[in-house]
Amino acid sequence: GRNRAIYQQIEGRSSDLYAINLVTRARTKLPVPVNSSRWEWGPRVSDAFYLFAREAATTTTLFLYDRAAQTLEAVASYDLTTFYAAPGAVGERYATWTVCGPFNCRAFVRDTETDQTRKIPAPDETPRYAPVVDEVGEQVYFVRSGQACGAWVRIMRLPLTDLASTPERIAAFPPGIDVGFQLSSEVRPDRLDLWFSRYRCDPEQGDIYRLRDVRT
């Protein structure tokens, strides 16, 4: 529901995940196996799942927790000395994330019904990041850019059924403006809005923006 949020709380050298009821302000530490003695961060929540990252030694692992079955699944692991892996978004069926290496960023979509993980194609070898799935419209939105901060930044859209098709441009940003590693979707009765961090590269300053009615 809309009265719930999930967040990361850091105390000293410990990082755990909490849920908050936005009406009552009651906070609850999420139970084992979501929380552990390791460093949990980047939580996302839907009615069906928690998506989050856990760092242990030199590995970042992305987990999906099935809230009904109370089961935890590791969906991807990366060497954090080489790669930065960031949770993206989670819905009732799909979860997404971004992985950035020494030279590029790639975006991934996980289908929990088929247990299939797909990479958003990048035939031009430019970065792809911040994917989010519109489960009603069966589309995936993501950011495409050049290799430098604020270079040719675009929000794009692809049909889930054909990720190899030519993506459609939804929004374009002027030079020096970039987008963070997460797009968030807000489903309304009459439209779909996207929320994102709009980042100015030179002064290193960002704000939260909303892109309205992206389905049209």
XYZ file of N, CA and C in Angstrom:
648
model
N 0.801 -1.191 0.000
C 0.000 0.000 0.000
C 0.849 1.262 0.000
N 0.196 2.404 -0.171
C 0.913 3.676 -0.250
C 1.352 4.186 1.127
N 0.917 3.553 2.207
C 1.279 4.037 3.538
C 2.516 3.342 4.095
N 3.306 2.707 3.232
C 4.452 1.936 3.700
C 5.705 2.361 2.938
N 6.830 2.394 3.654
C 8.114 2.646 3.023
C 9.159 1.750 3.679
N 10.299 1.607 3.022
C 11.396 0.801 3.529
C 12.665 1.630 3.405
N 13.560 1.498 4.409
C 14.743 2.341 4.386
C 15.917 1.629 5.062
N 17.109 2.182 4.845
C 18.350 1.692 5.437
C 18.686 2.538 6.649
N 19.050 1.878 7.762
C 19.462 2.599 8.963
C 20.870 2.166 9.354
N 21.776 3.148 9.483
C 23.171 2.883 9.808
C 23.427 3.299 11.247
N 23.996 2.378 12.021
C 24.385 2.655 13.402
C 25.818 2.168 13.570
N 26.754 3.110 13.628
C 28.159 2.734 13.729
C 28.609 1.992 12.486
N 29.058 0.755 12.672
C 29.489 -0.084 11.560
C 28.425 -1.086 11.134
N 27.205 -0.873 11.560
C 26.107 -1.790 11.246
C 25.088 -1.093 10.353
N 24.578 -1.821 9.369
C 23.549 -1.304 8.476
C 22.443 -2.334 8.336
N 21.205 -1.939 8.676
C 20.057 -2.841 8.595
C 18.896 -2.146 7.900
N 17.888 -2.936 7.569
C 16.721 -2.436 6.850
C 15.511 -2.385 7.770
N 14.751 -1.301 7.641
C 13.571 -1.076 8.460
C 12.377 -0.752 7.569
N 11.186 -1.082 8.060
C 9.939 -0.649 7.434
C 9.310 0.424 8.300
N 8.599 1.351 7.658
C 7.913 2.412 8.397
C 6.495 2.555 7.874
N 5.540 2.642 8.798
C 4.161 2.952 8.459
C 4.045 4.468 8.411
N 3.764 5.020 7.235
C 3.776 6.461 7.047
C 2.593 7.159 7.712
N 1.593 6.389 8.150
C 0.452 6.966 8.859
C 0.726 7.024 10.353
N 1.131 5.893 10.929
C 1.362 5.819 12.372
C 2.789 6.196 12.758
N 3.711 6.228 11.777
C 5.138 6.491 12.000
C 5.820 5.352 12.752
N 5.155 4.221 12.888
C 5.758 3.079 13.574
C 6.844 2.462 12.696
N 8.018 2.214 13.298
C 9.159 1.652 12.580
C 9.412 0.234 13.061
N 9.709 -0.653 12.106
C 9.937 -2.051 12.441
C 11.189 -2.537 11.737
N 12.119 -3.107 12.498
C 13.312 -3.707 11.901
C 12.910 -4.995 11.205
N 13.320 -5.138 9.933
C 12.946 -6.331 9.193
C 13.666 -7.544 9.768
N 12.996 -8.696 9.745
C 13.540 -9.868 10.437
C 14.624 -10.575 9.624
N 15.296 -11.523 10.280
C 16.130 -12.490 9.586
C 15.203 -13.309 8.689
N 15.574 -13.633 7.450
C 16.902 -13.532 6.860
C 17.162 -12.254 6.054
N 16.237 -11.266 6.111
C 16.499 -10.027 5.381
C 17.691 -9.312 6.000
N 17.624 -9.089 7.300
C 18.758 -8.506 8.006
C 19.694 -9.596 8.509
N 20.964 -9.247 8.574
C 21.991 -10.183 9.039
C 23.089 -9.366 9.710
N 24.190 -10.001 10.009
C 25.331 -9.280 10.570
C 26.106 -8.528 9.490
N 25.718 -8.705 8.229
C 26.384 -8.028 7.117
C 25.772 -6.649 6.876
N 26.237 -5.984 5.811
C 25.818 -4.618 5.489
C 24.705 -4.667 4.445
N 23.464 -4.462 4.885
C 22.318 -4.430 3.966
C 22.022 -2.985 3.574
N 21.683 -2.777 2.301
C 21.430 -1.414 1.836
C 20.582 -1.439 0.558
N 20.157 -0.239 0.138
C 19.425 -0.090 -1.124
C 18.094 -0.798 -1.178
N 17.264 -0.776 -0.123
C 16.030 -1.567 -0.152
C 14.952 -0.964 -1.043
N 14.201 -1.843 -1.684
C 13.009 -1.491 -2.454
C 11.885 -2.432 -2.011
N 10.640 -1.963 -2.093
C 9.531 -2.757 -1.574
C 8.355 -2.721 -2.535
N 7.662 -3.857 -2.628
C 6.364 -3.966 -3.297
C 5.477 -4.831 -2.417
N 4.240 -5.057 -2.818
C 3.378 -5.941 -2.037
C 3.937 -7.359 -1.998
N 4.662 -7.760 -3.047
C 5.140 -9.137 -3.153
C 6.559 -9.339 -2.620
N 7.444 -8.324 -2.761
C 8.868 -8.556 -2.535
C 9.551 -7.403 -1.803
N 10.688 -7.755 -1.186
C 11.742 -6.807 -0.856
C 12.902 -7.092 -1.809
N 13.476 -6.047 -2.378
C 14.716 -6.145 -3.146
C 15.767 -5.333 -2.410
N 16.968 -5.900 -2.210
C 18.015 -5.163 -1.507
C 19.377 -5.753 -1.836
N 20.418 -5.036 -1.421
C 21.793 -5.478 -1.613
C 22.416 -5.797 -0.260
N 23.336 -6.749 -0.276
C 24.100 -7.096 0.926
C 25.570 -7.191 0.558
N 26.408 -6.509 1.340
C 27.846 -6.567 1.116
C 28.487 -7.454 2.176
N 29.314 -8.386 1.701
C 30.024 -9.290 2.589
C 31.401 -9.536 1.997
N 32.442 -9.212 2.771
C 33.822 -9.335 2.281
C 33.970 -8.504 1.011
N 34.253 -9.140 -0.129
C 34.452 -8.398 -1.377
C 33.321 -8.636 -2.371
N 32.136 -9.000 -1.869
C 31.025 -9.356 -2.756
C 29.776 -8.545 -2.435
N 29.133 -8.031 -3.482
C 27.797 -7.463 -3.366
C 26.809 -8.459 -3.952
N 25.827 -8.870 -3.150
C 24.801 -9.805 -3.603
C 23.446 -9.113 -3.568
N 22.674 -9.273 -4.634
C 21.319 -8.742 -4.709
C 20.341 -9.841 -4.348
N 19.408 -9.514 -3.443
C 18.462 -10.493 -2.932
C 17.028 -10.061 -3.212
N 16.185 -11.071 -3.437
C 14.735 -10.898 -3.466
C 14.134 -11.710 -2.318
N 13.360 -11.027 -1.483
C 12.662 -11.700 -0.389
C 11.182 -11.770 -0.733
N 10.647 -12.991 -0.837
C 9.234 -13.207 -1.116
C 8.463 -13.019 0.189
N 7.653 -11.988 0.265
C 7.009 -11.644 1.528
C 5.932 -12.640 1.935
N 5.274 -13.275 0.957
C 4.247 -14.260 1.286
C 4.866 -15.592 1.694
N 5.815 -16.069 0.895
C 6.449 -17.361 1.179
C 7.534 -17.257 2.241
N 7.982 -16.016 2.541
C 9.048 -15.760 3.514
C 10.329 -16.507 3.130
N 10.666 -16.407 1.848
C 11.881 -17.045 1.343
C 12.803 -15.997 0.738
N 14.100 -16.249 0.824
C 15.107 -15.322 0.341
C 15.878 -15.961 -0.809
N 16.009 -15.222 -1.912
C 16.711 -15.728 -3.096
C 17.793 -14.746 -3.518
N 19.010 -15.248 -3.682
C 20.090 -14.444 -4.252
C 19.961 -14.473 -5.768
N 19.771 -13.301 -6.377
C 19.531 -13.257 -7.823
C 20.772 -12.871 -8.619
N 21.775 -12.263 -7.966
C 23.008 -11.882 -8.665
C 24.070 -11.526 -7.641
N 25.333 -11.813 -7.975
C 26.462 -11.463 -7.109
C 27.591 -10.882 -7.951
N 28.297 -9.890 -7.388
C 29.365 -9.214 -8.115
C 30.537 -8.929 -7.177
N 31.722 -8.936 -7.730
C 32.927 -8.567 -7.004
C 32.930 -7.048 -6.821
N 32.757 -6.581 -5.583
C 32.621 -5.145 -5.374
C 33.938 -4.398 -5.513
N 35.052 -5.108 -5.630
C 36.312 -4.419 -5.911
C 36.414 -4.011 -7.376
N 35.537 -4.577 -8.219
C 35.550 -4.274 -9.649
C 34.240 -3.652 -10.127
N 33.106 -4.061 -9.507
C 31.789 -3.642 -9.981
C 31.006 -2.942 -8.870
N 30.184 -1.980 -9.300
C 29.212 -1.354 -8.405
C 27.835 -1.829 -8.842
N 27.141 -2.542 -7.959
C 25.812 -3.064 -8.263
C 24.788 -2.322 -7.410
N 23.764 -1.742 -8.052
C 22.766 -0.926 -7.357
C 21.367 -1.473 -7.599
N 20.604 -1.781 -6.541
C 19.205 -2.175 -6.739
C 18.452 -1.097 -7.497
N 17.534 -1.539 -8.358
C 16.756 -0.605 -9.148
C 15.348 -0.431 -8.629
N 14.445 -1.333 -9.015
C 13.046 -1.258 -8.606
C 12.502 -2.675 -8.508
N 11.391 -2.823 -7.786
C 10.740 -4.127 -7.674
C 9.232 -3.930 -7.710
N 8.560 -4.838 -8.414
C 7.110 -4.819 -8.496
C 6.538 -6.140 -8.021
N 5.396 -6.500 -8.558
C 4.758 -7.759 -8.162
C 5.326 -8.945 -8.929
N 6.046 -8.682 -10.021
C 6.644 -9.763 -10.814
C 8.109 -9.494 -11.160
N 8.454 -8.246 -11.454
C 9.784 -7.938 -11.985
C 10.636 -7.168 -10.977
N 11.935 -7.447 -11.018
C 12.926 -6.695 -10.253
C 14.027 -6.253 -11.208
N 14.657 -5.125 -10.899
C 15.683 -4.585 -11.792
C 16.891 -4.129 -10.983
N 18.025 -4.014 -11.675
C 19.218 -3.454 -11.051
C 20.193 -2.981 -12.118
N 21.218 -2.237 -11.660
C 22.279 -1.705 -12.511
C 23.618 -2.227 -12.018
N 24.509 -2.548 -12.948
C 25.871 -2.951 -12.610
C 26.829 -2.094 -13.437
N 27.730 -1.395 -12.747
C 28.740 -0.579 -13.410
C 30.119 -1.169 -13.156
N 30.893 -1.353 -14.233
C 32.252 -1.849 -14.142
C 33.254 -0.758 -14.448
N 34.475 -1.131 -14.756
C 35.510 -0.121 -15.028
C 35.199 0.765 -16.224
N 34.417 0.245 -17.191
C 34.246 0.987 -18.441
C 32.790 1.263 -18.808
N 31.827 0.603 -18.149
C 30.464 0.749 -18.611
C 29.461 0.369 -17.532
N 28.187 0.705 -17.783
C 27.076 0.326 -16.916
C 26.065 -0.470 -17.732
N 25.499 -1.486 -17.093
C 24.506 -2.324 -17.733
C 23.276 -2.466 -16.847
N 22.096 -2.610 -17.465
C 20.829 -2.710 -16.744
C 20.227 -4.097 -16.932
N 19.637 -4.630 -15.856
C 19.113 -5.991 -15.868
C 17.672 -6.020 -15.376
N 16.906 -6.976 -15.929
C 15.506 -7.187 -15.552
C 15.335 -8.648 -15.170
N 14.785 -8.888 -13.981
C 14.546 -10.242 -13.483
C 13.054 -10.531 -13.480
N 12.646 -11.632 -14.114
C 11.263 -12.097 -14.128
C 11.121 -13.177 -13.062
N 10.395 -12.895 -11.994
C 10.292 -13.857 -10.898
C 9.411 -15.055 -11.233
N 8.576 -14.932 -12.259
C 7.728 -16.066 -12.639
C 8.497 -17.097 -13.457
N 9.435 -16.640 -14.283
C 10.207 -17.558 -15.129
C 11.623 -17.780 -14.605
N 12.020 -17.023 -13.561
C 13.391 -17.060 -13.031
C 14.417 -16.714 -14.104
N 14.034 -15.840 -15.017
C 14.918 -15.423 -16.105
C 15.409 -14.000 -15.861
N 16.721 -13.803 -16.007
C 17.324 -12.471 -15.922
C 17.804 -12.070 -17.311
N 17.388 -10.889 -17.764
C 17.782 -10.406 -19.085
C 18.509 -9.069 -18.956
N 19.512 -8.880 -19.789
C 20.235 -7.622 -19.859
C 19.628 -6.758 -20.957
N 19.412 -5.481 -20.663
C 18.933 -4.569 -21.690
C 20.054 -4.367 -22.712
N 19.793 -4.667 -23.969
C 20.863 -4.611 -24.979
C 21.459 -3.214 -25.122
N 22.749 -3.187 -25.458
C 23.452 -1.927 -25.713
C 24.323 -2.113 -26.945
N 23.703 -2.207 -28.135
C 24.492 -2.440 -29.349
C 25.481 -1.325 -29.656
N 25.231 -0.118 -29.150
C 26.161 0.985 -29.366
C 27.224 1.074 -28.275
N 27.173 0.128 -27.298
C 28.154 0.056 -26.208
C 28.128 1.268 -25.277
N 27.034 2.031 -25.280
C 26.906 3.130 -24.333
C 26.214 2.630 -23.064
N 26.372 3.342 -21.935
C 25.802 2.876 -20.671
C 24.279 2.782 -20.687
N 23.800 1.798 -19.945
C 22.378 1.626 -19.646
C 22.262 1.491 -18.133
N 21.305 2.220 -17.522
C 21.167 2.126 -16.069
C 19.776 2.594 -15.635
N 19.498 2.396 -14.334
C 18.251 2.831 -13.688
C 16.996 2.224 -14.327
N 16.934 0.912 -14.551
C 15.733 0.336 -15.151
C 14.576 0.230 -14.157
N 13.356 0.393 -14.674
C 12.143 0.165 -13.896
C 11.081 -0.376 -14.850
N 10.279 -1.324 -14.382
C 9.285 -1.988 -15.227
C 7.892 -1.448 -14.939
N 7.185 -1.099 -16.000
C 5.753 -0.811 -15.938
C 5.043 -2.137 -16.190
N 4.594 -2.783 -15.118
C 4.034 -4.129 -15.256
C 2.665 -4.124 -15.918
N 1.942 -3.021 -15.807
C 0.629 -2.931 -16.465
C 0.818 -2.724 -17.966
N 1.676 -1.798 -18.339
C 1.912 -1.513 -19.749
C 2.920 -2.430 -20.410
N 3.574 -3.304 -19.618
C 4.574 -4.260 -20.116
C 5.701 -3.552 -20.862
N 6.214 -2.496 -20.219
C 7.331 -1.737 -20.767
C 8.429 -1.634 -19.705
N 9.666 -1.483 -20.144
C 10.758 -1.184 -19.232
C 11.347 0.170 -19.606
N 11.506 1.032 -18.618
C 12.109 2.348 -18.785
C 13.527 2.309 -18.229
N 14.444 3.031 -18.848
C 15.818 3.036 -18.388
C 16.513 4.299 -18.892
N 17.740 4.525 -18.409
C 18.528 5.677 -18.829
C 19.637 5.210 -19.760
N 19.837 5.929 -20.840
C 20.956 5.715 -21.756
C 21.783 6.992 -21.793
N 23.116 6.858 -21.791
C 23.961 8.054 -21.789
C 25.260 7.775 -22.523
N 26.090 8.807 -22.605
C 27.451 8.643 -23.076
C 28.343 8.175 -21.933
N 29.651 8.212 -22.161
C 30.577 7.680 -21.166
C 30.904 8.673 -20.056
N 30.610 9.949 -20.230
C 30.904 10.953 -19.208
C 29.618 11.390 -18.526
N 29.763 11.950 -17.322
C 28.594 12.464 -16.602
C 27.925 13.558 -17.417
N 26.618 13.420 -17.615
C 25.856 14.436 -18.326
C 26.036 14.443 -19.829
N 26.510 13.331 -20.391
C 26.724 13.260 -21.840
C 25.587 12.492 -22.506
N 24.788 13.201 -23.299
C 23.734 12.581 -24.107
C 22.805 11.706 -23.264
N 22.335 12.247 -22.153
C 21.493 11.482 -21.236
C 20.051 11.480 -21.734
N 19.482 10.276 -21.816
C 18.119 10.095 -22.301
C 17.388 9.072 -21.438
N 16.102 9.272 -21.206
C 15.245 8.224 -20.644
C 14.554 7.536 -21.813
N 14.692 6.209 -21.845
C 14.217 5.413 -22.970
C 13.171 4.394 -22.515
N 12.497 3.797 -23.510
C 11.475 2.787 -23.213
C 11.575 1.644 -24.214
N 11.397 0.425 -23.698
C 11.377 -0.779 -24.529
C 10.216 -1.680 -24.101
N 9.619 -2.417 -25.041
C 8.619 -3.418 -24.649
C 9.303 -4.620 -24.000
N 8.722 -5.115 -22.922
C 9.295 -6.279 -22.243
C 9.381 -7.496 -23.150
N 8.462 -7.594 -24.087
C 8.427 -8.756 -24.968
C 9.500 -8.732 -26.040
N 10.153 -7.576 -26.242
C 11.159 -7.476 -27.302
C 12.225 -6.455 -26.913
N 13.124 -6.869 -26.016
C 14.168 -5.956 -25.569
C 15.174 -5.637 -26.665
N 15.188 -6.440 -27.717
C 16.119 -6.200 -28.820
C 15.592 -5.188 -29.825
N 14.373 -4.698 -29.633
C 13.812 -3.720 -30.559
C 14.456 -2.355 -30.333
N 14.160 -1.419 -31.223
C 14.709 -0.070 -31.105
C 14.006 0.683 -29.987
N 14.759 1.190 -28.989
C 14.115 1.884 -27.867
C 13.533 3.218 -28.287
N 12.494 3.617 -27.577
C 11.824 4.899 -27.827
C 12.301 5.925 -26.808
N 12.644 7.112 -27.272
C 13.086 8.172 -26.373
C 11.890 8.830 -25.706
N 11.958 8.925 -24.362
C 10.890 9.541 -23.590
C 11.257 10.948 -23.152
N 12.527 11.146 -22.797
C 12.987 12.458 -22.344
C 14.467 12.606 -22.659
N 14.900 13.832 -22.913
C 16.310 14.130 -23.178
C 16.749 15.265 -22.268
N 18.010 15.230 -21.851
C 18.540 16.207 -20.908
C 19.682 16.988 -21.543
N 19.849 18.251 -21.173
C 20.927 19.066 -21.748
C 22.293 18.599 -21.259
N 23.365 18.983 -21.924
C 24.711 18.597 -21.499
C 24.969 19.013 -20.044
N 25.642 18.132 -19.315
C 25.948 18.407 -17.919
C 24.891 17.961 -16.937
N 23.784 17.403 -17.426
C 22.705 16.913 -16.572
C 22.623 15.396 -16.689
N 22.590 14.707 -15.549
C 22.504 13.245 -15.552
C 21.349 12.805 -14.664
N 21.140 11.495 -14.597
C 20.069 10.895 -13.803
C 20.699 9.851 -12.898
N 20.171 9.706 -11.677
C 20.696 8.736 -10.732
C 20.432 7.305 -11.154
N 20.847 6.365 -10.295
C 20.774 4.945 -10.631
C 19.406 4.325 -10.391
N 18.417 5.137 -10.043
C 17.086 4.585 -9.826
C 16.012 5.461 -10.438
N 15.161 4.858 -11.282
C 13.883 5.431 -11.673
C 12.803 4.758 -10.830
N 11.828 5.523 -10.375
C 10.706 4.965 -9.619
C 9.414 5.294 -10.352
N 8.531 4.319 -10.425
C 7.261 4.530 -11.122
C 6.140 4.750 -10.111
N 5.227 5.645 -10.469
C 4.025 5.892 -9.675
C 2.818 5.638 -10.572
N 2.084 4.593 -10.250
C 0.927 4.215 -11.052
C -0.298 4.943 -10.521
N -0.924 5.746 -11.381
C -2.157 6.448 -11.050
C -3.296 5.876 -11.886
N -4.543 6.143 -11.510
C -5.667 5.581 -12.278
C -5.644 5.939 -13.755
N -5.120 7.142 -14.076
C -5.181 7.613 -15.457
C -3.824 7.770 -16.120
N -2.715 7.435 -15.392
C -1.416 7.666 -16.005
C -0.314 6.975 -15.201
N 0.905 6.986 -15.789
C 2.100 6.492 -15.120
C 3.122 7.619 -15.067
N 3.606 7.945 -13.866
C 4.638 8.966 -13.690
C 5.950 8.299 -13.303
N 7.064 8.902 -13.708
C 8.385 8.457 -13.294
C 9.024 9.500 -12.390
N 9.602 9.050 -11.278
C 10.354 9.902 -10.369
C 11.829 9.570 -10.502
N 12.688 10.594 -10.414
C 14.116 10.339 -10.569
C 14.920 11.479 -9.973
N 16.205 11.217 -9.760
C 17.135 12.237 -9.298
C 17.774 12.892 -10.513
N 17.573 14.203 -10.654
C 18.163 14.980 -11.755
C 19.418 15.648 -11.216
N 20.561 15.295 -11.778
C 21.861 15.618 -11.186
C 22.654 16.540 -12.089
N 23.137 17.656 -11.520
C 23.999 18.578 -12.261
C 25.447 18.204 -11.976
N 26.182 17.807 -13.017
C 27.499 17.200 -12.843
C 28.536 18.166 -12.291
N 28.596 19.381 -12.821
C 29.680 20.288 -12.448
C 29.599 20.726 -10.988
N 28.451 21.234 -10.517
C 28.384 21.611 -9.095
C 28.100 20.413 -8.179
N 27.894 19.230 -8.767
C 27.563 18.020 -8.002
C 26.352 18.269 -7.103
N 25.255 18.669 -7.741
C 24.037 18.990 -7.012
C 22.853 18.336 -7.720
N 21.929 17.776 -6.922
C 20.791 17.107 -7.527
C 19.487 17.417 -6.815
N 18.380 17.212 -7.528
C 17.038 17.372 -6.982
C 16.163 16.221 -7.494
N 15.017 16.051 -6.845
C 14.068 15.018 -7.255
C 13.064 15.622 -8.238
N 12.875 14.937 -9.364
C 11.958 15.385 -10.407
C 10.920 14.303 -10.705
N 9.808 14.743 -11.284
C 8.772 13.819 -11.741
C 8.520 14.044 -13.215
N 8.484 12.946 -13.976
C 8.120 12.973 -15.382
C 6.711 12.424 -15.503
N 5.778 13.270 -15.902
C 4.357 12.921 -15.849
C 3.894 12.209 -17.123
N 3.005 11.247 -16.900
C 2.231 10.625 -17.984
C 3.121 10.067 -19.084
N 4.057 9.203 -18.730
C 5.023 8.715 -19.703
C 4.428 7.714 -20.694
N 3.278 7.143 -20.384
C 2.677 6.178 -21.307
C 2.225 6.839 -22.605
N 1.958 8.152 -22.561
C 1.514 8.858 -23.763
C 2.636 9.673 -24.350
